PDB file of C-alpha atoms in Angstrom:
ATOM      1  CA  UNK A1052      56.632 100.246  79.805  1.00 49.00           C
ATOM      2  CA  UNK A1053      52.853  98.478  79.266  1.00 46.00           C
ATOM      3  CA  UNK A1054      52.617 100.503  76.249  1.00 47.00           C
ATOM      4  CA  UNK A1055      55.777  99.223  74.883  1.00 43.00           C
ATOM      5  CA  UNK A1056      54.867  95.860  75.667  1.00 40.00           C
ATOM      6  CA  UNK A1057      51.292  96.159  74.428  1.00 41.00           C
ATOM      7  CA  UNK A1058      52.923  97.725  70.907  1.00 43.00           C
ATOM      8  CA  UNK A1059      55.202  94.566  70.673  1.00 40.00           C
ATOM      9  CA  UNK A1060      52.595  91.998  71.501  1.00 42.00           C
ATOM     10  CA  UNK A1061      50.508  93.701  68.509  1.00 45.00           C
ATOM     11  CA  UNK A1062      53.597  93.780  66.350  1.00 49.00           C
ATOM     12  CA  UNK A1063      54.114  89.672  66.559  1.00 45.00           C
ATOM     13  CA  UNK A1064      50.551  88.569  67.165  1.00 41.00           C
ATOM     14  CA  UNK A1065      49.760  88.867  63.124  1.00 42.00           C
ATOM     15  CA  UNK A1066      53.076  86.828  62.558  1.00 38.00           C
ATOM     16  CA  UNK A1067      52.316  84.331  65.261  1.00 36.00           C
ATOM     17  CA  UNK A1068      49.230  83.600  63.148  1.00 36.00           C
ATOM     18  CA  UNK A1069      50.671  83.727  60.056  1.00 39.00           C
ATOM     19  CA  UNK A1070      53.646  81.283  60.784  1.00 37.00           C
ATOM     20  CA  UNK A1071      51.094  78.780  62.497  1.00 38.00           C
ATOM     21  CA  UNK A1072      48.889  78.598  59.740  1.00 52.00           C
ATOM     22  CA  UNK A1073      51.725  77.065  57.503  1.00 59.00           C
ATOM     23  CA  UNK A1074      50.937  73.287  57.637  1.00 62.00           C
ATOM     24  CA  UNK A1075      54.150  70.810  58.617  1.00 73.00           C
ATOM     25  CA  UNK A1076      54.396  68.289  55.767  1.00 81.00           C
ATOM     26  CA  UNK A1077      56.006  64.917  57.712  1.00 77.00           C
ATOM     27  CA  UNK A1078      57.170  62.226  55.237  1.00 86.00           C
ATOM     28  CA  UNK A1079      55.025  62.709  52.182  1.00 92.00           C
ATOM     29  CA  UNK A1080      54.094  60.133  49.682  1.00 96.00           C
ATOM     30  CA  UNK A1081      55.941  61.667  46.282  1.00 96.00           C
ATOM     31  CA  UNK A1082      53.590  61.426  43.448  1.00 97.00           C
ATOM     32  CA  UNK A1083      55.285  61.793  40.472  1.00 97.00           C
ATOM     33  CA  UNK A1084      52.721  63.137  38.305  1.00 98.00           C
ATOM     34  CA  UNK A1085      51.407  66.749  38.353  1.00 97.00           C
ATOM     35  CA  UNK A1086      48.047  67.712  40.066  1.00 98.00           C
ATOM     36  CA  UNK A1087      44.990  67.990  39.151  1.00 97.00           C
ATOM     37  CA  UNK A1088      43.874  71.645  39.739  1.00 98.00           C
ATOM     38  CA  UNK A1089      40.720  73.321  39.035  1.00 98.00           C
ATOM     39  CA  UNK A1090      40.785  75.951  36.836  1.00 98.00           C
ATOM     40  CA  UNK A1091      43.786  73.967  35.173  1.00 98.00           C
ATOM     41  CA  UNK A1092      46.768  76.209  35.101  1.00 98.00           C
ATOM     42  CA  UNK A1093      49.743  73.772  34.386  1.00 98.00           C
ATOM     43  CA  UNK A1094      51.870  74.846  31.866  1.00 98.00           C
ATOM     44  CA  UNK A1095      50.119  77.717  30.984  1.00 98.00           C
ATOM     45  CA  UNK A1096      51.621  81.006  29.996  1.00 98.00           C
ATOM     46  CA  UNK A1097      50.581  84.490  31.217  1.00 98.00           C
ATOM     47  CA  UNK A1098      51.203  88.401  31.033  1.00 98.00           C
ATOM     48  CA  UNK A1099      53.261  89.425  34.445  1.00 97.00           C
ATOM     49  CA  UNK A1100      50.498  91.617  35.264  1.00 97.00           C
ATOM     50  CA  UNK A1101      47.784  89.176  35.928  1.00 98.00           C
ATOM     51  CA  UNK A1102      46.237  88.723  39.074  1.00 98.00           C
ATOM     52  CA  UNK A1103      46.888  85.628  41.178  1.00 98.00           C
ATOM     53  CA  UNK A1104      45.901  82.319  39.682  1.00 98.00           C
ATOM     54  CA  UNK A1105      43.844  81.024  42.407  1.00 98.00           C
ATOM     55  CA  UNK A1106      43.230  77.224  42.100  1.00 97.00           C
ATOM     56  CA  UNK A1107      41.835  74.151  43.865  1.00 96.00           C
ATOM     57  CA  UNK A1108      43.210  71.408  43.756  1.00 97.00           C
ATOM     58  CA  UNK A1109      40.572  68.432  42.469  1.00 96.00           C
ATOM     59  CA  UNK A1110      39.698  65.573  44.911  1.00 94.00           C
ATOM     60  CA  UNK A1111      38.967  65.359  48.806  1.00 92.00           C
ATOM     61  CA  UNK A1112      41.520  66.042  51.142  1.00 94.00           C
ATOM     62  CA  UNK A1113      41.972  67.973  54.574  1.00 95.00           C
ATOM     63  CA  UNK A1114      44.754  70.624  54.183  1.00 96.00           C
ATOM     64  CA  UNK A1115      46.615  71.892  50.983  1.00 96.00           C
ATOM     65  CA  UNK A1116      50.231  73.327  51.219  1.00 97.00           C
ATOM     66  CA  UNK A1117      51.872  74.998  48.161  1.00 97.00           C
ATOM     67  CA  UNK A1118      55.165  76.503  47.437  1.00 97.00           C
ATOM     68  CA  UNK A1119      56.042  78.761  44.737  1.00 98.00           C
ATOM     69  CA  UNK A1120      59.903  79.585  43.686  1.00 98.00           C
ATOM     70  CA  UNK A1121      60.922  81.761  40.378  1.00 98.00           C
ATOM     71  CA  UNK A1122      63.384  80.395  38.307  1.00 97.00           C
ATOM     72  CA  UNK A1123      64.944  83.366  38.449  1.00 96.00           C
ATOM     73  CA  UNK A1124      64.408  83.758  42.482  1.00 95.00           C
ATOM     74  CA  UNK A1125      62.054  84.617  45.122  1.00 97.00           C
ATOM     75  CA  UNK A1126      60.164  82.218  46.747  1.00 97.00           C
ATOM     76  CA  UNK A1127      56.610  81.971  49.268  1.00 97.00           C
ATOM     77  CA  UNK A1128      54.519  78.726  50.639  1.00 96.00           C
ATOM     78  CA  UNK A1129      51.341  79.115  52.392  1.00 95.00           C
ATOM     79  CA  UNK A1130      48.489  76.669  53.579  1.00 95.00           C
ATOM     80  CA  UNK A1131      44.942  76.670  53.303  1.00 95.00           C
ATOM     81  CA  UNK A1132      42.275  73.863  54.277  1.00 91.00           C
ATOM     82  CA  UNK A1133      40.398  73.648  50.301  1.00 87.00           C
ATOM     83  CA  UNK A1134      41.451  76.439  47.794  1.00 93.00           C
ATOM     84  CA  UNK A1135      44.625  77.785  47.508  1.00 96.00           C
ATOM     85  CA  UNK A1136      44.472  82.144  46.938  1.00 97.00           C
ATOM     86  CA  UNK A1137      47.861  83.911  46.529  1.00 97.00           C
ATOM     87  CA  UNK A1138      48.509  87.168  48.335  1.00 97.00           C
ATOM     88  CA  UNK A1139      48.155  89.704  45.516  1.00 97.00           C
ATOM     89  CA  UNK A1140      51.781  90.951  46.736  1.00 97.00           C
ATOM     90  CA  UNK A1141      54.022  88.271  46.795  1.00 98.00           C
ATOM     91  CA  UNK A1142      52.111  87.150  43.435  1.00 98.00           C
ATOM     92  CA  UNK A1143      52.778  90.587  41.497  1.00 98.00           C
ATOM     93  CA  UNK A1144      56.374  90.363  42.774  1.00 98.00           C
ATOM     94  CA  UNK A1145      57.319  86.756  42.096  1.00 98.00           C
ATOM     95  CA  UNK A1146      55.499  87.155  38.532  1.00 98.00           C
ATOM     96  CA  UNK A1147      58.323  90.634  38.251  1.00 98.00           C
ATOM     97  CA  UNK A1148      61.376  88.977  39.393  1.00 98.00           C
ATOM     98  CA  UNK A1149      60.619  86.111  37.128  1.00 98.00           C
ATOM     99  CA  UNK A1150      59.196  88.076  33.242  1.00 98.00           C
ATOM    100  CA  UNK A1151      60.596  85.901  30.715  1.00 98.00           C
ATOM    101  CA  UNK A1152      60.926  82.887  33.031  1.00 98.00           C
ATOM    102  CA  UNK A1153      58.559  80.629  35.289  1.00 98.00           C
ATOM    103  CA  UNK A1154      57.312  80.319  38.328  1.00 98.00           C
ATOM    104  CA  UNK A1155      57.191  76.522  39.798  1.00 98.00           C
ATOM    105  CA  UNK A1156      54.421  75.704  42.004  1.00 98.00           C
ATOM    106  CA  UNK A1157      55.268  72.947  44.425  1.00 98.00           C
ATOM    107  CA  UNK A1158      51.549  71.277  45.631  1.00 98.00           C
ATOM    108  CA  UNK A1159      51.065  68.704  48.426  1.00 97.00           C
ATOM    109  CA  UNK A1160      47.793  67.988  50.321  1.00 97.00           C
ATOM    110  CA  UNK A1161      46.783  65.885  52.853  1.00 95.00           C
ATOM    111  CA  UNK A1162      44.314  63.290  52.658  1.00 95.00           C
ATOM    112  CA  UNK A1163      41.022  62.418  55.135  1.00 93.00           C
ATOM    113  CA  UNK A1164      43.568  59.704  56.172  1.00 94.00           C
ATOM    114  CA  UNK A1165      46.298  62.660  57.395  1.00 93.00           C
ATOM    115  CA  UNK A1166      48.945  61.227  54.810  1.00 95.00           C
ATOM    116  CA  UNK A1167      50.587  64.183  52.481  1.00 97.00           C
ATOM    117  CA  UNK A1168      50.636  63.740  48.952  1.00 97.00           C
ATOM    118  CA  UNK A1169      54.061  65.773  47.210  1.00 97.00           C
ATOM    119  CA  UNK A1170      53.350  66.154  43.424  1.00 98.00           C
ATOM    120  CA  UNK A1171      55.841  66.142  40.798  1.00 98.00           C
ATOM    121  CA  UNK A1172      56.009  70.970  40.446  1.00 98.00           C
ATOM    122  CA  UNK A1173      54.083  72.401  37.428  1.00 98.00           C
ATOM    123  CA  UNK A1174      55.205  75.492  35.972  1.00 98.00           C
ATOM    124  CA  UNK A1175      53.683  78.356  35.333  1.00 98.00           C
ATOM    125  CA  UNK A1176      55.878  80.714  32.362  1.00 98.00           C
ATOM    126  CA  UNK A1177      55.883  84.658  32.730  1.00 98.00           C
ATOM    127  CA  UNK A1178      55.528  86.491  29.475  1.00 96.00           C
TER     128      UNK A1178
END
């Protein structure tokens, strides 16, 4: 019985973490222009095969929350304190569920004051 217990406890540790890293976004300010990212990657068009397009987004802030949802399905959001990096996983399969679409990449961040900032999506089109 401990070892089943102990194999459970191991089995929802990793998504314990994983669920608490995604940030709660509480009444943001909507921003309707698109962000400035660094390297630039708005409106850009790529092979399906590249690897993840791993930004920052340009300013000071204290957390950054992005979502990303094909056109033509599938969807993932994660968090990260400075510079967004996409699981190479969920990036290779949104980028194949979506060839001869586009992926739309939903960014807010929050400032040093704590207040989220929603831009206006950017999209990203799959050759």
């Amino acid at each position: 019985m401990k070892h089943l217990l102990c194999i459970l406890l191991l089995n929802l540790l990793p998504l314990s973490i994983f669920t608490a890293c995604i940030h709660r976004i509480e009444k943001p300010q909507i921003i309707n222009k698109i962000p400035e990212i660094y390297p630039d990657y708005t409106g850009v068009t790529v092979p399906a095969t590249i690897a993840p397009l791993n930004f920052k987004p340009v300013g000071s802030y204290k957390a950054v929350h992005v979502r990303v949802e094909g056109r033509r399905g599938g969807s993932f959001e994660l968090s990260a304190s400075r510079f967004i990096s996409f699981p190479a996983g969920k990036w290779k399969k949104i980028l194949a569920d979506n060839i001869g679409d586009a992926i739309n990449v939903h960014l807010s961040v929050k400032t040093e004051e704590g207040i989220w900032l929603k831009y206006a999506p950017f999209s990203i089109y799959i050759s």
